[in-house]
Tab-separated table of C-alpha atoms in Angstrom:
chain	number	residue	atom	x	y	z
A	1	UNK	CA	128.559	85.828	92.207
A	2	UNK	CA	128.613	84.775	88.908
A	3	UNK	CA	129.686	87.195	86.106
A	4	UNK	CA	127.336	88.081	83.212
A	5	UNK	CA	127.847	89.553	79.434
A	6	UNK	CA	125.567	92.286	78.349
A	7	UNK	CA	125.421	93.224	74.737
A	8	UNK	CA	122.996	96.051	73.288
A	9	UNK	CA	122.097	99.652	72.713
A	10	UNK	CA	121.952	102.045	75.562
A	11	UNK	CA	119.750	104.703	75.694
A	12	UNK	CA	120.096	107.577	74.776
A	13	UNK	CA	123.492	107.139	72.685
A	14	UNK	CA	122.036	103.808	70.952
A	15	UNK	CA	125.870	103.121	70.178
A	16	UNK	CA	126.502	99.401	70.563
A	17	UNK	CA	127.819	98.278	73.927
A	18	UNK	CA	129.559	94.893	75.040
A	19	UNK	CA	130.080	94.883	78.877
A	20	UNK	CA	130.343	92.766	81.843
A	21	UNK	CA	128.971	92.453	85.275
A	22	UNK	CA	131.255	91.287	87.947
A	23	UNK	CA	131.110	91.260	91.307
A	24	UNK	CA	127.883	93.567	91.297
A	25	UNK	CA	129.561	96.054	88.897
A	26	UNK	CA	129.728	97.001	85.361
A	27	UNK	CA	133.021	96.280	84.072
A	28	UNK	CA	134.369	97.168	80.548
A	29	UNK	CA	137.197	94.566	80.893
A	30	UNK	CA	136.245	91.177	79.328
A	31	UNK	CA	135.731	87.757	81.445
A	32	UNK	CA	136.004	84.641	80.005
A	33	UNK	CA	132.969	82.187	80.540
A	34	UNK	CA	130.632	84.829	81.655
A	35	UNK	CA	127.026	83.856	81.462
A	36	UNK	CA	125.243	85.852	78.458
A	37	UNK	CA	122.703	87.798	79.914
A	38	UNK	CA	121.494	89.310	76.612
A	39	UNK	CA	123.043	89.580	73.239
A	40	UNK	CA	120.795	92.612	72.157
A	41	UNK	CA	118.107	94.827	73.138
A	42	UNK	CA	117.626	98.407	74.476
A	43	UNK	CA	119.727	98.964	77.698
A	44	UNK	CA	118.848	101.675	80.207
A	45	UNK	CA	120.130	102.350	83.641
A	46	UNK	CA	117.744	101.446	86.388
A	47	UNK	CA	114.382	103.937	86.576
A	48	UNK	CA	114.191	106.230	89.450
A	49	UNK	CA	111.127	107.519	91.342
A	50	UNK	CA	112.492	110.915	92.517
A	51	UNK	CA	109.177	111.508	94.724
A	52	UNK	CA	107.574	108.625	96.535
A	53	UNK	CA	106.752	107.576	99.900
A	54	UNK	CA	107.598	103.980	101.136
A	55	UNK	CA	105.666	103.387	104.283
A	56	UNK	CA	102.742	105.575	103.674
A	57	UNK	CA	99.536	103.238	102.709
A	58	UNK	CA	97.626	103.553	99.951
A	59	UNK	CA	94.629	105.326	101.312
A	60	UNK	CA	96.082	106.849	103.861
A	61	UNK	CA	97.846	105.696	107.307
A	62	UNK	CA	101.357	103.773	108.068
A	63	UNK	CA	102.500	100.704	106.718
A	64	UNK	CA	104.352	97.828	108.710
A	65	UNK	CA	107.785	96.696	107.394
A	66	UNK	CA	106.006	93.979	105.293
A	67	UNK	CA	103.828	96.337	103.644
A	68	UNK	CA	106.727	98.664	102.981
A	69	UNK	CA	108.707	95.691	101.306
A	70	UNK	CA	105.789	94.911	99.114
A	71	UNK	CA	105.846	98.807	97.940
A	72	UNK	CA	109.259	98.451	97.293
A	73	UNK	CA	108.931	95.531	95.293
A	74	UNK	CA	106.081	96.785	93.204
A	75	UNK	CA	108.629	99.680	92.301
A	76	UNK	CA	111.360	97.028	91.217
A	77	UNK	CA	109.315	94.977	89.136
A	78	UNK	CA	108.423	98.056	86.792
A	79	UNK	CA	112.097	98.691	86.862
A	80	UNK	CA	112.304	101.287	89.347
A	81	UNK	CA	115.546	100.553	91.016
A	82	UNK	CA	116.490	103.595	92.827
A	83	UNK	CA	113.928	105.521	95.124
A	84	UNK	CA	114.020	108.909	96.649
A	85	UNK	CA	111.639	108.744	99.510
A	86	UNK	CA	110.492	112.336	100.115
A	87	UNK	CA	109.179	111.674	103.658
A	88	UNK	CA	107.752	108.885	105.446
A	89	UNK	CA	106.649	108.229	109.060
A	90	UNK	CA	108.098	104.827	109.001
A	91	UNK	CA	111.696	104.063	109.582
A	92	UNK	CA	112.511	101.745	106.363
A	93	UNK	CA	116.153	101.039	107.099
A	94	UNK	CA	115.075	97.400	107.464
A	95	UNK	CA	114.630	97.505	103.632
A	96	UNK	CA	118.140	97.654	103.252
A	97	UNK	CA	118.717	94.145	104.187
A	98	UNK	CA	116.891	93.190	101.168
A	99	UNK	CA	119.403	92.978	98.332
A	100	UNK	CA	116.468	92.249	95.775
A	101	UNK	CA	114.872	95.704	96.774
A	102	UNK	CA	115.177	98.978	95.435
A	103	UNK	CA	118.016	101.326	96.821
A	104	UNK	CA	115.926	104.276	99.067
A	105	UNK	CA	117.633	107.616	99.425
A	106	UNK	CA	115.701	108.779	102.465
A	107	UNK	CA	114.566	112.636	103.319
A	108	UNK	CA	113.559	111.285	106.705
A	109	UNK	CA	110.102	112.766	108.178
A	110	UNK	CA	108.053	115.906	106.590
A	111	UNK	CA	108.481	118.910	108.641
A	112	UNK	CA	105.362	121.005	109.226
A	113	UNK	CA	103.650	123.204	111.687
A	114	UNK	CA	100.680	121.850	113.724
A	115	UNK	CA	97.468	121.242	111.753
A	116	UNK	CA	99.244	122.229	108.621
A	117	UNK	CA	99.698	118.990	106.933
A	118	UNK	CA	98.286	115.346	106.918
A	119	UNK	CA	97.474	114.183	110.622
A	120	UNK	CA	100.147	111.626	111.680
A	121	UNK	CA	102.733	112.112	108.810
A	122	UNK	CA	104.871	115.319	109.736
A	123	UNK	CA	106.952	116.529	113.008
A	124	UNK	CA	105.042	119.292	113.945
A	125	UNK	CA	107.196	122.406	114.640
A	126	UNK	CA	105.368	124.451	117.626
A	127	UNK	CA	107.963	127.477	117.387
A	128	UNK	CA	109.215	128.192	113.873
A	129	UNK	CA	112.354	129.395	115.611
A	130	UNK	CA	113.147	125.827	116.265
A	131	UNK	CA	113.041	124.883	112.893
A	132	UNK	CA	116.763	124.710	112.019
A	133	UNK	CA	117.272	122.757	114.679
A	134	UNK	CA	114.519	120.023	113.609
A	135	UNK	CA	116.076	120.516	109.948
A	136	UNK	CA	119.636	119.312	111.084
A	137	UNK	CA	118.152	116.662	113.034
A	138	UNK	CA	116.498	115.478	110.189
A	139	UNK	CA	119.486	115.855	107.798
A	140	UNK	CA	121.360	113.818	109.975
A	141	UNK	CA	118.802	110.961	110.198
A	142	UNK	CA	118.113	111.020	106.424
A	143	UNK	CA	120.309	110.067	103.426
A	144	UNK	CA	121.063	113.611	102.098
A	145	UNK	CA	117.666	114.977	101.960
A	146	UNK	CA	115.365	116.932	104.014
A	147	UNK	CA	111.627	117.588	103.314
A	148	UNK	CA	109.797	120.893	104.233
A	149	UNK	CA	106.019	121.401	103.910
A	150	UNK	CA	106.201	124.662	102.052
A	151	UNK	CA	102.657	125.281	101.999
A	152	UNK	CA	99.370	123.826	102.891
A	153	UNK	CA	95.433	125.064	103.484
A	154	UNK	CA	95.319	127.417	106.263
A	155	UNK	CA	91.413	126.508	107.561
A	156	UNK	CA	91.693	130.379	109.205
A	157	UNK	CA	91.669	131.682	105.822
A	158	UNK	CA	90.238	129.004	103.718
A	159	UNK	CA	93.176	128.541	101.233
A	160	UNK	CA	96.656	127.455	100.740
A	161	UNK	CA	99.166	129.680	102.610
A	162	UNK	CA	103.187	129.578	103.331
A	163	UNK	CA	104.301	127.831	106.662
A	164	UNK	CA	107.401	129.811	107.329
A	165	UNK	CA	109.210	133.019	107.509
A	166	UNK	CA	111.833	133.500	104.558
A	167	UNK	CA	114.406	134.453	107.361
A	168	UNK	CA	113.914	131.275	109.372
A	169	UNK	CA	113.885	129.272	106.173
A	170	UNK	CA	117.407	130.443	104.984
A	171	UNK	CA	118.612	129.620	108.456
A	172	UNK	CA	117.084	126.146	108.066
A	173	UNK	CA	118.352	125.580	104.629
A	174	UNK	CA	121.735	126.606	105.501
A	175	UNK	CA	121.837	124.438	108.649
A	176	UNK	CA	120.802	121.268	106.326
A	177	UNK	CA	123.617	122.380	103.782
A	178	UNK	CA	126.176	122.526	106.884
A	179	UNK	CA	124.950	118.624	107.657
A	180	UNK	CA	125.857	118.024	103.855
A	181	UNK	CA	121.890	117.553	102.937
A	182	UNK	CA	119.774	119.155	100.337
A	183	UNK	CA	116.305	120.404	101.027
A	184	UNK	CA	113.082	120.070	99.348
A	185	UNK	CA	109.618	121.301	99.912
A	186	UNK	CA	106.028	120.283	99.009
A	187	UNK	CA	104.588	123.454	97.382
A	188	UNK	CA	100.976	123.581	95.593
A	189	UNK	CA	100.320	127.263	95.516
A	190	UNK	CA	102.273	130.422	94.599
A	191	UNK	CA	103.050	132.465	97.502
A	192	UNK	CA	105.457	130.101	99.313
A	193	UNK	CA	107.591	129.892	96.246
A	194	UNK	CA	109.309	132.950	96.084
A	195	UNK	CA	110.792	132.580	99.783
A	196	UNK	CA	111.683	129.086	99.255
A	197	UNK	CA	113.565	129.815	96.116
A	198	UNK	CA	115.243	132.836	97.832
A	199	UNK	CA	116.513	131.076	100.806
A	200	UNK	CA	117.997	128.605	98.639
A	201	UNK	CA	115.919	125.702	98.526
A	202	UNK	CA	117.286	122.795	96.527
A	203	UNK	CA	114.221	121.401	94.835
A	204	UNK	CA	110.399	122.204	94.691
A	205	UNK	CA	108.189	119.248	94.761
A	206	UNK	CA	104.848	119.846	92.450
A	207	UNK	CA	105.329	123.449	91.677
A	208	UNK	CA	101.704	123.821	90.508
A	209	UNK	CA	101.715	127.563	91.515
A	210	UNK	CA	104.899	128.593	89.178
A	211	UNK	CA	104.782	131.713	87.403
A	212	UNK	CA	107.108	133.355	85.070
A	213	UNK	CA	108.760	135.474	87.820
A	214	UNK	CA	109.512	132.296	90.123
A	215	UNK	CA	110.258	130.009	87.072
A	216	UNK	CA	113.057	132.504	86.172
A	217	UNK	CA	114.064	132.541	89.922
A	218	UNK	CA	114.341	128.651	89.928
A	219	UNK	CA	116.417	129.007	86.588
A	220	UNK	CA	118.663	131.631	88.213
A	221	UNK	CA	119.131	129.364	91.601
A	222	UNK	CA	119.539	125.981	89.745
A	223	UNK	CA	116.614	124.952	91.577
A	224	UNK	CA	115.172	121.528	90.773
A	225	UNK	CA	111.311	120.532	90.026
A	226	UNK	CA	109.891	117.244	90.602
A	227	UNK	CA	106.053	117.921	89.333
A	228	UNK	CA	104.747	114.577	90.334
A	229	UNK	CA	101.892	114.945	87.254
A	230	UNK	CA	100.188	111.786	88.053
A	231	UNK	CA	99.391	113.225	91.747
A	232	UNK	CA	98.021	116.809	90.068
A	233	UNK	CA	95.832	114.559	88.250
A	234	UNK	CA	94.159	114.250	91.678
A	235	UNK	CA	93.459	117.786	92.381
A	236	UNK	CA	89.813	117.774	91.039
A	237	UNK	CA	89.003	115.206	93.603
A	238	UNK	CA	90.907	117.110	96.363
A	239	UNK	CA	88.661	120.239	95.279
A	240	UNK	CA	85.683	118.182	95.497
A	241	UNK	CA	86.245	117.014	99.133
A	242	UNK	CA	86.650	120.555	100.212
A	243	UNK	CA	83.244	122.061	99.702
A	244	UNK	CA	83.823	123.908	103.273
A	245	UNK	CA	86.344	125.871	101.588
A	246	UNK	CA	85.294	127.168	98.520
A	247	UNK	CA	88.126	129.477	97.598
A	248	UNK	CA	90.802	126.810	98.463
A	249	UNK	CA	88.700	124.269	95.979
A	250	UNK	CA	88.635	126.764	93.210
A	251	UNK	CA	92.268	127.376	93.874
A	252	UNK	CA	93.110	123.675	93.674
A	253	UNK	CA	90.859	123.555	90.058
A	254	UNK	CA	92.515	126.382	88.792
A	255	UNK	CA	96.380	124.979	89.768
A	256	UNK	CA	95.234	121.621	87.922
A	257	UNK	CA	93.631	123.365	84.865
A	258	UNK	CA	97.047	125.301	83.956
A	259	UNK	CA	99.612	122.599	85.193
A	260	UNK	CA	100.463	121.629	81.608
A	261	UNK	CA	101.302	125.238	80.727
A	262	UNK	CA	102.795	126.019	83.933
A	263	UNK	CA	105.319	122.744	83.798
A	264	UNK	CA	106.010	123.188	80.106
A	265	UNK	CA	106.863	126.901	80.652
A	266	UNK	CA	109.527	125.694	83.464
A	267	UNK	CA	110.739	123.139	81.158
A	268	UNK	CA	111.258	125.524	78.066
A	269	UNK	CA	113.095	127.786	80.493
A	270	UNK	CA	115.600	125.391	81.671
A	271	UNK	CA	114.662	124.146	84.761
A	272	UNK	CA	115.852	120.763	85.580
A	273	UNK	CA	112.887	118.631	85.934
A	274	UNK	CA	112.709	114.906	87.188
A	275	UNK	CA	110.060	112.173	87.560
A	276	UNK	CA	108.621	111.369	90.692
A	277	UNK	CA	105.025	109.910	91.030
A	278	UNK	CA	104.290	110.870	94.900
A	279	UNK	CA	103.417	107.050	95.329
A	280	UNK	CA	101.924	106.175	98.637
A	281	UNK	CA	98.841	107.654	100.086
A	282	UNK	CA	96.672	108.448	97.134
A	283	UNK	CA	98.875	106.802	94.362
A	284	UNK	CA	99.971	103.255	94.138
A	285	UNK	CA	103.583	102.304	93.718
A	286	UNK	CA	104.890	101.242	90.075
A	287	UNK	CA	103.322	104.157	88.041
A	288	UNK	CA	106.757	105.825	87.014
A	289	UNK	CA	105.721	104.956	83.322
A	290	UNK	CA	102.723	107.028	83.750
A	291	UNK	CA	104.689	109.696	85.265
A	292	UNK	CA	107.284	109.542	82.106
A	293	UNK	CA	104.257	109.860	79.613
A	294	UNK	CA	102.718	112.798	81.461
A	295	UNK	CA	106.045	114.620	81.171
A	296	UNK	CA	106.006	114.233	77.355
A	297	UNK	CA	102.582	115.710	77.410
A	298	UNK	CA	103.582	118.874	79.015
A	299	UNK	CA	106.596	119.345	76.166
A	300	UNK	CA	109.448	117.031	77.051
A	301	UNK	CA	110.703	114.835	74.410
A	302	UNK	CA	110.561	111.140	74.906
A	303	UNK	CA	114.101	110.708	75.608
A	304	UNK	CA	114.100	113.936	77.991
A	305	UNK	CA	111.153	112.461	79.827
A	306	UNK	CA	112.879	109.124	80.046
A	307	UNK	CA	115.943	110.615	81.229
A	308	UNK	CA	114.254	112.196	83.932
A	309	UNK	CA	113.396	108.934	85.378
A	310	UNK	CA	116.782	107.265	84.570
A	311	UNK	CA	120.011	108.941	83.775
A	312	UNK	CA	119.645	112.274	84.732
A	313	UNK	CA	117.764	111.592	87.913
A	314	UNK	CA	120.427	109.079	88.827
A	315	UNK	CA	123.359	111.832	88.300
A	316	UNK	CA	121.316	114.612	90.231
A	317	UNK	CA	120.963	111.953	93.105
A	318	UNK	CA	124.582	111.196	92.807
A	319	UNK	CA	124.240	107.563	91.217
A	320	UNK	CA	126.254	106.547	88.154
A	321	UNK	CA	124.506	105.082	84.921
A	322	UNK	CA	126.188	102.559	82.667
A	323	UNK	CA	129.799	103.188	82.937
A	324	UNK	CA	132.714	101.252	84.185
A	325	UNK	CA	132.753	100.690	87.879
A	326	UNK	CA	129.026	101.546	88.361
A	327	UNK	CA	126.764	99.333	90.363
A	328	UNK	CA	124.998	96.928	88.138
A	329	UNK	CA	121.529	98.422	88.156
A	330	UNK	CA	120.032	98.051	84.548
A	331	UNK	CA	117.300	97.306	82.538
A	332	UNK	CA	116.982	95.418	79.101
A	333	UNK	CA	114.004	95.776	76.671
A	334	UNK	CA	113.409	94.029	73.775
A	335	UNK	CA	111.528	97.193	72.217
A	336	UNK	CA	112.933	100.841	72.623
A	337	UNK	CA	111.294	101.828	76.283
A	338	UNK	CA	110.580	105.230	74.746
A	339	UNK	CA	107.458	103.760	72.479
A	340	UNK	CA	104.834	103.424	75.173
A	341	UNK	CA	104.287	103.393	79.086
A	342	UNK	CA	103.314	99.542	78.590
A	343	UNK	CA	106.724	99.019	77.374
A	344	UNK	CA	108.440	101.081	79.819
A	345	UNK	CA	106.758	99.200	82.577
A	346	UNK	CA	107.357	95.635	81.704
A	347	UNK	CA	111.562	95.373	81.137
A	348	UNK	CA	112.531	91.819	79.910
A	349	UNK	CA	115.725	91.727	82.195
A	350	UNK	CA	115.998	93.583	85.510
A	351	UNK	CA	119.350	93.601	87.187
A	352	UNK	CA	119.931	94.644	90.690
A	353	UNK	CA	123.088	95.018	92.422
A	354	UNK	CA	124.368	92.670	89.837
A	355	UNK	CA	121.839	89.760	90.196
A	356	UNK	CA	119.263	89.313	87.694
A	357	UNK	CA	115.664	89.666	89.177
A	358	UNK	CA	114.294	89.002	85.606
A	359	UNK	CA	115.815	87.644	82.723
A	360	UNK	CA	114.900	86.248	79.386
A	361	UNK	CA	116.498	83.084	77.712
A	362	UNK	CA	119.142	82.980	75.264
A	363	UNK	CA	119.223	80.823	72.227
C-alpha cells in the first residue's frame, strides 16, 4: 500500500497540520518519498450518518446485497465513511468484504410487538416477558447497539402509544448492557420517553415528543439524541395518509410544527445531539449534508452541526478522528465544508482505509 502525505487545516481547530498515511493509518512520523495527496485544504474526519438503514429499499421492502452495496456507495460518495445502521431486516455483513465501502456499526433488527411497526422490518415479540432475551440475542448479533421500537400507532386507540412496560424495559436494557451493547429506541411521541429514559436507554431516535421534563431527564441520564430532521420533514405526508386516524394525524402534524423548538431546547439544555438521516425507506441515502444544515436551523452553530456528523459522532461511536495511529478515513475540501450543504456533500478528496477513493491532482 503506498504512503501519502497530507497538509492542510483540520476542522475544527484550523491549526495547520502535516501528516502521513501509512498502511491505512494516520502517522505523524515523516515518510520519505510519500505521494503528496494534498498540500492545502480543509481536512475532516470521515462523515458519519448516525441513523440509517442499509438494506431497506427506498419506497419500502428489502434490498438484495447489490442494492445494499449501492446504498453504501451513495453514502461514501458524499463523504460518509461510518454508518450506524439503526435496524435492518437484511444481514449486510457481506459489505464488510468491500474495502471501498463505509464501515457499518449494526444494531441488528428492530424489536417491536406485533402490528406495532412497519410490516416485515421488525422482530415481533409476542410476550413482552421475552423482551430481555430477544434484546440480548440482538446485542450479540449486532455491533454494540440494539434498536427498540419505543412507540408506534396503536390502531385500537388511534394514536401513538408506548410498546413496553418500564420494568421490562429496565431488564432488557440491563441485558443489552451485560452483553456490552448500547440500546436506542425509535420514539415519536411524548408518552414513551419517561419510561425509556428512566430505564437507562442510551439514545433516543427522533425525539419529537420531548418536553422540558424529559429533556432534563436526558441531561441527567446522559441520554443522546439523533433527531433525524430530514425524516421529520415527512411527518405532514404521514399525517395526510392517515385519514382513518384523525387523532394520530393531528398529533403528527403538531410534532412536526414544534420540532425546531423541541430539538433547539434539547440542544440548549445540553443534550448530546448527533446527525442521522434515517436513510432507507422514505429517505434516500446520501443526505447527511441536508441533516447538518437542518441542525443549524434548530440552533446549533455550523461547527457544532458538522461535529455532530463527524468528529463528535465518531467519538460517541468509539471511532477516532485525525490522530496518530487512527484509521485513515478522512476528507479534504478546497472550501470550508461549513460553507453550505453543496460544499459538504462534495469532498475533493475521500480517503477510506488509507486508500484514496477520490483525489485531486497536485501541481
